[in-house]
Each structure stands twice: as C-alpha cells, then as structure tokens.
Amino acid sequence: MSTEQIRIPLGKPGDFHVHLRQGDLMKIVTPTITQGGVSIVYVMPNLVPPLIDVDAVLAYKAQLQELSPETTFLMSLYLRPEITPEVIAQAAKAGITGVKCYPAGVTTNSAAGVSSYEPYYPTFKAMEEHNMVLNLHGECPSGDDITVLNAEHKFLPTLAGLHSRFPKLRIILEHCTSKAAVDAVLACGPTVAATITAHHLFLTVDSWGGNALNFCKPVAKLPSDRTALIEAATSGNPKFFFGSDSAPHPVSAKRKELGAAAGVFTQPYAIQYVAEIFDNAGKLDKLKGFVTDFGRDFYQTSEDKDVGKKSVTLVKADTVVSESIGAEDLTVIPFLASQSLKWTVEWE
Ligand code: NCD
Ligand code: ZN
C-alpha cells in the first residue's frame, strides 16, 4: 500500500467575493484569507458607511494589505448616486476594479442600495468604457409575491436586460443559488459570469430554517438547485468561478431572537470546503479551474501578475474546522464548526 500523500497543485487561488469588515473584526478576519488557501480576493464595499469614494477605498485597501501582506486585494465601490461617470474615470485610474450593486434592503448594510437601475445607465456606460466590472447582488426586494425564496428568480430578467443594453460591460451575478440563475447566466454572452459560494454547495432551505448560522442572502434553495450549482461549479465552464461571500457576523448578531444577521463565515477554510464538494463529486480535476483560473481570467489578472508569491497545494489530510474564532464580543462561528474536512492546504 502506498503511503504517498495525494497532492494537487492549485496555483494561486482566488476568492472573488469576500467581506472583510472594518475595525477589530477586520483584524480578526483578514489574516484568515491565507489559512483558507486564497491568494487573491475581491473585496466587497458594504462597510458602515459604504465605500462611495475613491480615497476611502484606497485607504481601506492599505489597511487590509497591512493585515495580510501576502494577499492581492482587488477593490470595489458601492453603487449609489455619488458614483457618477466622473467617479468611474477616477476609480479606473486609481486601479479600482469594479462596482457592487446592492438592491436596497435585501441584505446586510444594503439600506443605501439601489431601487431602480435606469438612473445608473450613464455610470454603467462609463464602466463599460473604462473596463470595470459590475457585481450584482441578484435579488429583488421582498414584497408583491416576492420572498427570499424567489427573490433571485425574479431578478434574472434585470440581469438579461442590463447585459443586452451593455453587452461589453463585464457583469457578475454574485453568489448565484438556483438552477434558474445558472441557466440565465449560460444564456448570456461571455461578458457575463457568476460566482458560486462554498456554502451554497452544501446547504438547502432545510439547513437555514431553524439555524441562523446557515442563514445568508441569497438563502440556499432546493436540493435540485444545489445539484445545479455543483454541476455548474464542477463543469469546467469558465462562466462559473469561486466567490465565497464569506460574511462574518459576531455570534451575538447571529443569535438574535428577532432579525438574525445574514451571512455565513467561510474565509479560514474557503478552499478546503470547496475541495470537499469537488472530491465527493469525483471532480477534483476541475478544482483549479473553478478556484484559480476562471476568476482570474474574468478579472484579467493572471497568476503571472503575482510574481514572487507562493502557490497552494491541496493535500489529502484532515482539517478540523475550529469551534470559533475571535473572542468575547467578536466571537465568530465558522461554517461547519468543529467538523472534519478531508483536505488541507499548504503554501510553497
Ligand atoms: C453579506 C454581509 O453580511 O455583508 N451577507 C450575506 O448574507 N451574504 C452581504 C451580501 O453579500 O449579501
Ligand atoms: Zn456578499
């Protein structure tokens, strides 16, 4: 019997949707990016207050870079009326990668978000001209026969509409959760892609009904939807790549009797969770495409740009997810806390 360890080179993986927060929580979360086997991240701007000017984004980036010097940070602005075509020109010049659009009220720190897309057409046009990425939180706000269960489905015509109006604009349907969303992305041209999280490859409605730790937006849907996500992620189609949507909240905000905070925390084990699913599906050969190549291609940031940085190897050895990270008021419970995963990561 061979005792040789199974080792799979993954290059310099990306997590193209992360929430790193601010203040003390940022200091706890940001250093865990490396533990989760990730080299490059795309950082969401839903801070308090939201990131709506170029200088604020650059200052935030500098803080993150200090906390995790080995990580490459791609930055975004928060779509609001302040994000004019002039701001887009400045942002592109300053090296900011994209703009995140949150429909008003659908998720954590989205109260300042968008309620109608038309007013932003000049901004989208400018983004198309400056080669910036539009990141869509793809849900309609609840109301009029819309609930968390069909909020993404109802949003899909908006995706198709924006794509046909701005065919050269690179658009990402973030954290897609349903078969309908996968099909909608497949129906669009090559400028439209989708991120898929780790937790949506594990969870369904039953996982969060009654368990606030698994509650996030968009909510996990039916088993058939989860199957469609696993198929898309493991398909080798470059339209689908990894964005964890790791969204840490202190346990006190998760365990509120009323209004539990939305978000699942996966950053410290990001690649390990995804490897578990790909392994179970017999598709480990497709993992590097999903976590490294396709996202980097879409963001036009090849591994060669990260010269001198270490690479990740996936190693067949158990990882036990910690019970919690942080302490006291800032205790955060990671996804699948205390459970064992089959893979670990090494940097070399
Ligand atoms: C995110 C957060 O907590 O910032 N929450 C979540 O449930 N995913 C916001 C988001 O991406 O929707
Ligand atoms: Zn998010």
Coordinates of N, CA and C in Angstrom, one line a residue, residues 57-198:
V57 N -11.8 54.0 -0.6 CA -11.4 52.6 -1.0 C -9.9 52.4 -0.9
L58 N -9.1 53.4 -1.3 CA -7.7 53.2 -1.2 C -7.2 53.1 0.2
A59 N -7.8 53.9 1.1 CA -7.4 53.8 2.5 C -7.7 52.4 3.1
Y60 N -8.9 51.9 2.7 CA -9.3 50.6 3.2 C -8.4 49.5 2.7
K61 N -8.0 49.6 1.4 CA -7.1 48.7 0.8 C -5.8 48.7 1.6
A62 N -5.3 49.8 1.9 CA -4.0 49.9 2.6 C -4.1 49.2 4.0
Q63 N -5.2 49.4 4.7 CA -5.4 48.7 6.0 C -5.4 47.2 5.8
L64 N -6.1 46.7 4.8 CA -6.1 45.3 4.5 C -4.8 44.7 4.2
Q65 N -4.1 45.5 3.3 CA -2.8 45.0 2.8 C -1.8 44.8 4.0
E66 N -1.9 45.7 5.0 CA -1.1 45.6 6.2 C -1.4 44.4 7.0
L67 N -2.7 44.0 7.0 CA -3.1 42.9 7.8 C -2.7 41.5 7.1
S68 N -2.6 41.6 5.8 CA -2.3 40.3 5.1 C -1.4 40.7 3.9
P69 N -0.1 40.9 4.2 CA 0.8 41.4 3.1 C 0.9 40.5 1.9
E70 N 0.7 39.2 2.1 CA 0.8 38.2 1.0 C -0.4 38.2 0.1
T71 N -1.5 38.8 0.5 CA -2.7 38.7 -0.3 C -2.8 39.8 -1.4
T72 N -3.3 39.5 -2.5 CA -3.6 40.6 -3.5 C -5.1 41.0 -3.3
F73 N -5.3 42.3 -3.2 CA -6.6 42.8 -2.9 C -7.2 43.5 -4.2
L74 N -8.3 43.0 -4.7 CA -9.0 43.8 -5.8 C -10.1 44.5 -5.1
M75 N -10.3 45.8 -5.4 CA -11.3 46.6 -4.6 C -12.5 47.0 -5.4
S76 N -13.5 47.4 -4.7 CA -14.8 47.8 -5.4 C -15.4 49.0 -4.7
L77 N -16.2 49.7 -5.4 CA -17.1 50.8 -4.9 C -18.5 50.3 -4.7
Y78 N -19.3 51.1 -3.9 CA -20.7 50.7 -3.6 C -21.5 51.6 -4.5
L79 N -22.4 51.0 -5.3 CA -23.2 51.8 -6.2 C -24.2 52.7 -5.5
R80 N -24.1 54.0 -5.7 CA -25.0 55.0 -5.1 C -25.0 56.2 -6.1
P81 N -25.9 57.1 -5.9 CA -25.9 58.2 -6.8 C -24.6 59.0 -6.9
E82 N -23.8 58.9 -5.8 CA -22.5 59.6 -5.8 C -21.5 59.0 -6.9
I83 N -21.8 57.7 -7.3 CA -20.9 57.1 -8.3 C -21.2 57.5 -9.7
T84 N -20.8 58.7 -10.0 CA -21.0 59.3 -11.3 C -20.0 58.8 -12.4
P85 N -20.2 59.1 -13.7 CA -19.2 58.7 -14.7 C -17.9 59.3 -14.4
E86 N -17.8 60.5 -13.8 CA -16.5 61.1 -13.4 C -15.8 60.3 -12.3
V87 N -16.6 59.8 -11.3 CA -16.0 59.0 -10.3 C -15.5 57.6 -10.9
I88 N -16.2 57.1 -11.9 CA -15.8 55.9 -12.5 C -14.4 56.1 -13.2
A89 N -14.3 57.2 -13.9 CA -13.0 57.5 -14.5 C -11.9 57.6 -13.5
Q90 N -12.1 58.3 -12.4 CA -11.1 58.4 -11.3 C -10.8 57.0 -10.7
A91 N -11.8 56.2 -10.5 CA -11.7 54.9 -9.9 C -10.8 54.0 -10.8
A92 N -11.1 54.1 -12.1 CA -10.4 53.2 -13.0 C -8.9 53.6 -13.0
K93 N -8.7 54.9 -13.0 CA -7.3 55.4 -12.9 C -6.6 55.0 -11.6
A94 N -7.3 54.9 -10.6 CA -6.7 54.6 -9.3 C -6.6 53.0 -9.1
G95 N -7.0 52.3 -10.1 CA -6.8 50.8 -10.0 C -7.9 50.1 -9.3
I96 N -9.1 50.8 -9.1 CA -10.2 50.1 -8.5 C -10.9 49.2 -9.6
T97 N -11.3 48.0 -9.2 CA -11.6 47.0 -10.2 C -13.1 47.1 -10.6
G98 N -14.0 47.3 -9.7 CA -15.4 47.2 -10.0 C -16.3 48.0 -9.1
V99 N -17.6 47.8 -9.3 CA -18.7 48.5 -8.6 C -19.7 47.4 -8.2
K100 N -20.1 47.4 -6.9 CA -21.0 46.4 -6.4 C -22.4 47.1 -6.3
C101 N -23.4 46.4 -6.8 CA -24.8 47.0 -6.8 C -25.6 46.1 -5.8
Y102 N -26.1 46.8 -4.8 CA -27.0 46.1 -3.8 C -28.4 46.7 -4.0
P103 N -29.4 45.9 -4.3 CA -30.7 46.4 -4.3 C -31.1 46.8 -2.8
A104 N -31.7 47.9 -2.7 CA -32.0 48.5 -1.3 C -32.7 47.5 -0.4
G105 N -32.1 47.3 0.7 CA -32.7 46.5 1.8 C -32.7 45.0 1.7
V106 N -32.0 44.4 0.7 CA -32.1 43.0 0.5 C -31.1 42.2 1.5
T107 N -30.1 42.9 2.0 CA -29.1 42.1 2.7 C -28.3 43.0 3.7
T108 N -27.3 42.5 4.4 CA -26.5 43.3 5.4 C -26.0 44.6 4.8
N109 N -26.2 45.7 5.5 CA -25.7 47.0 5.1 C -26.1 47.4 3.6
S110 N -27.3 47.1 3.2 CA -27.7 47.5 1.9 C -28.8 48.5 1.9
A111 N -29.1 49.1 3.1 CA -30.2 50.1 3.2 C -29.9 51.3 2.2
A112 N -28.6 51.6 1.9 CA -28.3 52.7 1.0 C -28.3 52.2 -0.5
G113 N -28.8 51.1 -0.8 CA -28.7 50.5 -2.1 C -29.6 51.1 -3.1
V114 N -29.7 50.3 -4.3 CA -30.3 50.8 -5.5 C -31.8 50.4 -5.5
S115 N -32.7 51.3 -5.9 CA -34.1 50.8 -6.1 C -34.5 50.9 -7.5
S116 N -33.7 51.5 -8.4 CA -34.0 51.5 -9.8 C -32.7 51.6 -10.6
Y117 N -32.6 50.9 -11.7 CA -31.4 50.7 -12.4 C -31.1 51.8 -13.4
E118 N -32.3 52.3 -14.0 CA -32.1 53.3 -15.1 C -31.3 54.5 -14.8
P119 N -31.4 55.1 -13.6 CA -30.6 56.3 -13.3 C -29.1 56.0 -13.4
Y120 N -28.7 54.7 -13.3 CA -27.3 54.4 -13.3 C -26.8 54.1 -14.7
Y121 N -27.6 54.2 -15.8 CA -27.1 53.8 -17.1 C -25.9 54.6 -17.5
P122 N -25.8 55.9 -17.2 CA -24.6 56.6 -17.6 C -23.4 56.1 -16.9
T123 N -23.6 55.7 -15.6 CA -22.5 55.1 -14.8 C -22.1 53.8 -15.4
F124 N -23.0 52.9 -15.8 CA -22.7 51.6 -16.4 C -22.0 51.8 -17.7
K125 N -22.4 52.8 -18.5 CA -21.8 53.1 -19.8 C -20.3 53.5 -19.5
A126 N -20.1 54.3 -18.5 CA -18.7 54.7 -18.2 C -17.9 53.5 -17.7
M127 N -18.5 52.6 -17.0 CA -17.8 51.4 -16.5 C -17.4 50.6 -17.7
E128 N -18.3 50.5 -18.7 CA -18.1 49.7 -19.9 C -16.8 50.3 -20.6
E129 N -16.8 51.6 -20.7 CA -15.7 52.3 -21.4 C -14.4 52.1 -20.7
H130 N -14.4 52.1 -19.3 CA -13.2 52.0 -18.5 C -12.9 50.6 -18.1
N131 N -13.6 49.6 -18.7 CA -13.3 48.2 -18.5 C -13.4 47.8 -17.0
M132 N -14.5 48.4 -16.3 CA -14.7 48.0 -14.9 C -15.8 46.9 -14.8
V133 N -15.7 46.2 -13.7 CA -16.7 45.1 -13.5 C -17.9 45.5 -12.7
L134 N -19.1 45.1 -13.1 CA -20.3 45.3 -12.4 C -20.7 44.1 -11.6
N135 N -20.7 44.1 -10.3 CA -21.0 43.0 -9.5 C -22.5 43.1 -9.0
L136 N -23.3 42.2 -9.4 CA -24.7 42.4 -9.0 C -25.1 41.4 -7.8
H137 N -25.7 42.0 -6.8 CA -26.4 41.2 -5.8 C -27.7 40.9 -6.5
G138 N -28.0 39.7 -6.9 CA -29.1 39.4 -7.8 C -30.4 39.0 -7.1
E139 N -30.9 39.9 -6.3 CA -32.2 39.7 -5.7 C -33.1 40.9 -5.8
C140 N -34.4 40.6 -5.9 CA -35.4 41.7 -5.8 C -35.8 41.8 -4.4
P141 N -36.0 43.1 -3.9 CA -36.5 43.2 -2.5 C -37.9 42.5 -2.3
S142 N -38.1 42.0 -1.1 CA -39.4 41.3 -0.8 C -40.6 42.3 -1.0
G143 N -41.8 41.7 -1.2 CA -43.0 42.5 -1.5 C -43.7 41.9 -2.7
D144 N -44.9 42.2 -2.9 CA -45.6 41.8 -4.2 C -45.3 40.3 -4.6
D145 N -45.6 39.4 -3.7 CA -45.4 38.0 -4.0 C -43.9 37.6 -4.2
I146 N -43.0 38.5 -3.7 CA -41.6 38.2 -3.7 C -41.2 37.9 -2.2
T147 N -40.5 36.8 -2.0 CA -39.9 36.4 -0.7 C -38.5 36.0 -1.0
V148 N -37.8 35.7 0.1 CA -36.4 35.2 -0.1 C -36.3 34.0 -1.0
L149 N -37.4 33.3 -1.1 CA -37.3 32.0 -1.9 C -37.3 32.3 -3.4
N150 N -38.0 33.4 -3.9 CA -38.0 33.6 -5.3 C -37.3 35.0 -5.7
A151 N -36.7 35.6 -4.7 CA -36.1 36.9 -5.0 C -35.0 36.9 -6.1
E152 N -34.3 35.8 -6.1 CA -33.2 35.7 -7.2 C -33.9 35.5 -8.5
H153 N -34.8 34.5 -8.6 CA -35.5 34.2 -9.8 C -36.1 35.5 -10.4
K154 N -36.8 36.3 -9.6 CA -37.4 37.5 -10.1 C -36.4 38.5 -10.6
F155 N -35.2 38.4 -10.2 CA -34.1 39.4 -10.6 C -33.6 39.0 -12.0
L156 N -33.7 37.8 -12.4 CA -33.0 37.4 -13.6 C -33.3 38.2 -14.9
P157 N -34.5 38.6 -15.1 CA -34.8 39.5 -16.2 C -34.0 40.8 -16.2
T158 N -33.7 41.3 -15.0 CA -32.9 42.5 -14.9 C -31.4 42.2 -15.4
L159 N -30.9 41.1 -15.0 CA -29.6 40.7 -15.5 C -29.6 40.7 -17.0
A160 N -30.6 40.0 -17.6 CA -30.6 39.9 -19.1 C -30.7 41.2 -19.7
G161 N -31.5 42.1 -19.1 CA -31.8 43.4 -19.6 C -30.5 44.3 -19.6
L162 N -29.8 44.2 -18.5 CA -28.5 45.0 -18.4 C -27.5 44.5 -19.4
H163 N -27.4 43.2 -19.5 CA -26.5 42.6 -20.4 C -26.8 43.0 -21.9
S164 N -28.1 43.0 -22.3 CA -28.3 43.4 -23.7 C -28.1 44.9 -23.9
R165 N -28.4 45.7 -22.9 CA -28.1 47.1 -23.0 C -26.6 47.5 -23.0
F166 N -25.8 46.7 -22.2 CA -24.4 47.0 -22.1 C -23.6 45.7 -22.4
P167 N -23.6 45.3 -23.7 CA -23.1 44.0 -24.0 C -21.6 43.8 -23.7
K168 N -20.9 44.9 -23.7 CA -19.4 44.8 -23.4 C -19.1 45.0 -21.9
L169 N -20.0 45.4 -21.1 CA -19.8 45.5 -19.7 C -19.7 44.1 -19.1
R170 N -18.5 43.9 -18.4 CA -18.4 42.7 -17.7 C -19.3 42.7 -16.4
I171 N -20.2 41.7 -16.3 CA -21.1 41.6 -15.2 C -21.0 40.3 -14.5
I172 N -21.0 40.3 -13.2 CA -21.0 39.1 -12.4 C -22.3 39.0 -11.6
L173 N -23.1 37.9 -11.8 CA -24.2 37.6 -10.9 C -23.6 37.0 -9.7
E174 N -23.5 37.7 -8.6 CA -22.8 37.2 -7.4 C -23.6 36.1 -6.7
H175 N -22.9 35.2 -6.1 CA -23.4 34.1 -5.3 C -24.7 33.6 -5.8
C176 N -24.7 33.1 -7.0 CA -26.0 32.5 -7.6 C -26.3 31.3 -6.9
T177 N -27.6 31.1 -6.7 CA -28.1 30.0 -5.8 C -29.1 29.0 -6.4
S178 N -29.4 29.2 -7.7 CA -30.6 28.4 -8.2 C -30.3 27.9 -9.6
K179 N -31.0 26.8 -10.0 CA -30.9 26.3 -11.4 C -31.3 27.4 -12.4
A180 N -32.3 28.2 -12.0 CA -32.8 29.2 -12.9 C -31.6 30.3 -13.2
A181 N -30.9 30.6 -12.1 CA -29.8 31.6 -12.2 C -28.7 31.0 -13.1
V182 N -28.3 29.7 -12.9 CA -27.3 29.1 -13.7 C -27.7 29.2 -15.2
D183 N -29.0 28.8 -15.5 CA -29.5 28.8 -16.8 C -29.4 30.3 -17.4
A184 N -29.8 31.2 -16.6 CA -29.8 32.6 -17.1 C -28.4 33.1 -17.4
V185 N -27.4 32.7 -16.6 CA -26.0 33.1 -16.9 C -25.5 32.4 -18.2
L186 N -25.9 31.1 -18.3 CA -25.5 30.4 -19.5 C -26.1 31.0 -20.8
A187 N -27.3 31.6 -20.6 CA -27.9 32.2 -21.8 C -27.3 33.5 -22.2
C188 N -26.5 34.1 -21.4 CA -25.8 35.4 -21.7 C -24.5 35.2 -22.4
G189 N -24.0 36.2 -23.0 CA -22.7 36.2 -23.7 C -21.5 36.0 -22.7
P190 N -20.3 36.0 -23.3 CA -19.1 35.8 -22.5 C -18.8 36.9 -21.5
T191 N -19.4 38.1 -21.6 CA -19.1 39.1 -20.6 C -19.9 38.9 -19.3
V192 N -20.7 37.9 -19.3 CA -21.5 37.7 -18.0 C -21.0 36.3 -17.4
A193 N -20.7 36.4 -16.1 CA -20.3 35.2 -15.4 C -21.0 35.2 -14.0
A194 N -20.8 34.2 -13.2 CA -21.4 34.1 -11.9 C -20.4 33.6 -10.9
T195 N -20.5 34.1 -9.7 CA -19.7 33.4 -8.6 C -20.6 32.4 -7.9
I196 N -20.0 31.4 -7.4 CA -20.7 30.4 -6.5 C -19.9 30.3 -5.2
T197 N -20.7 30.3 -4.1 CA -20.0 30.2 -2.8 C -19.7 28.7 -2.4
A198 N -19.0 28.6 -1.4 CA -18.8 27.2 -0.8 C -20.1 26.7 -0.2

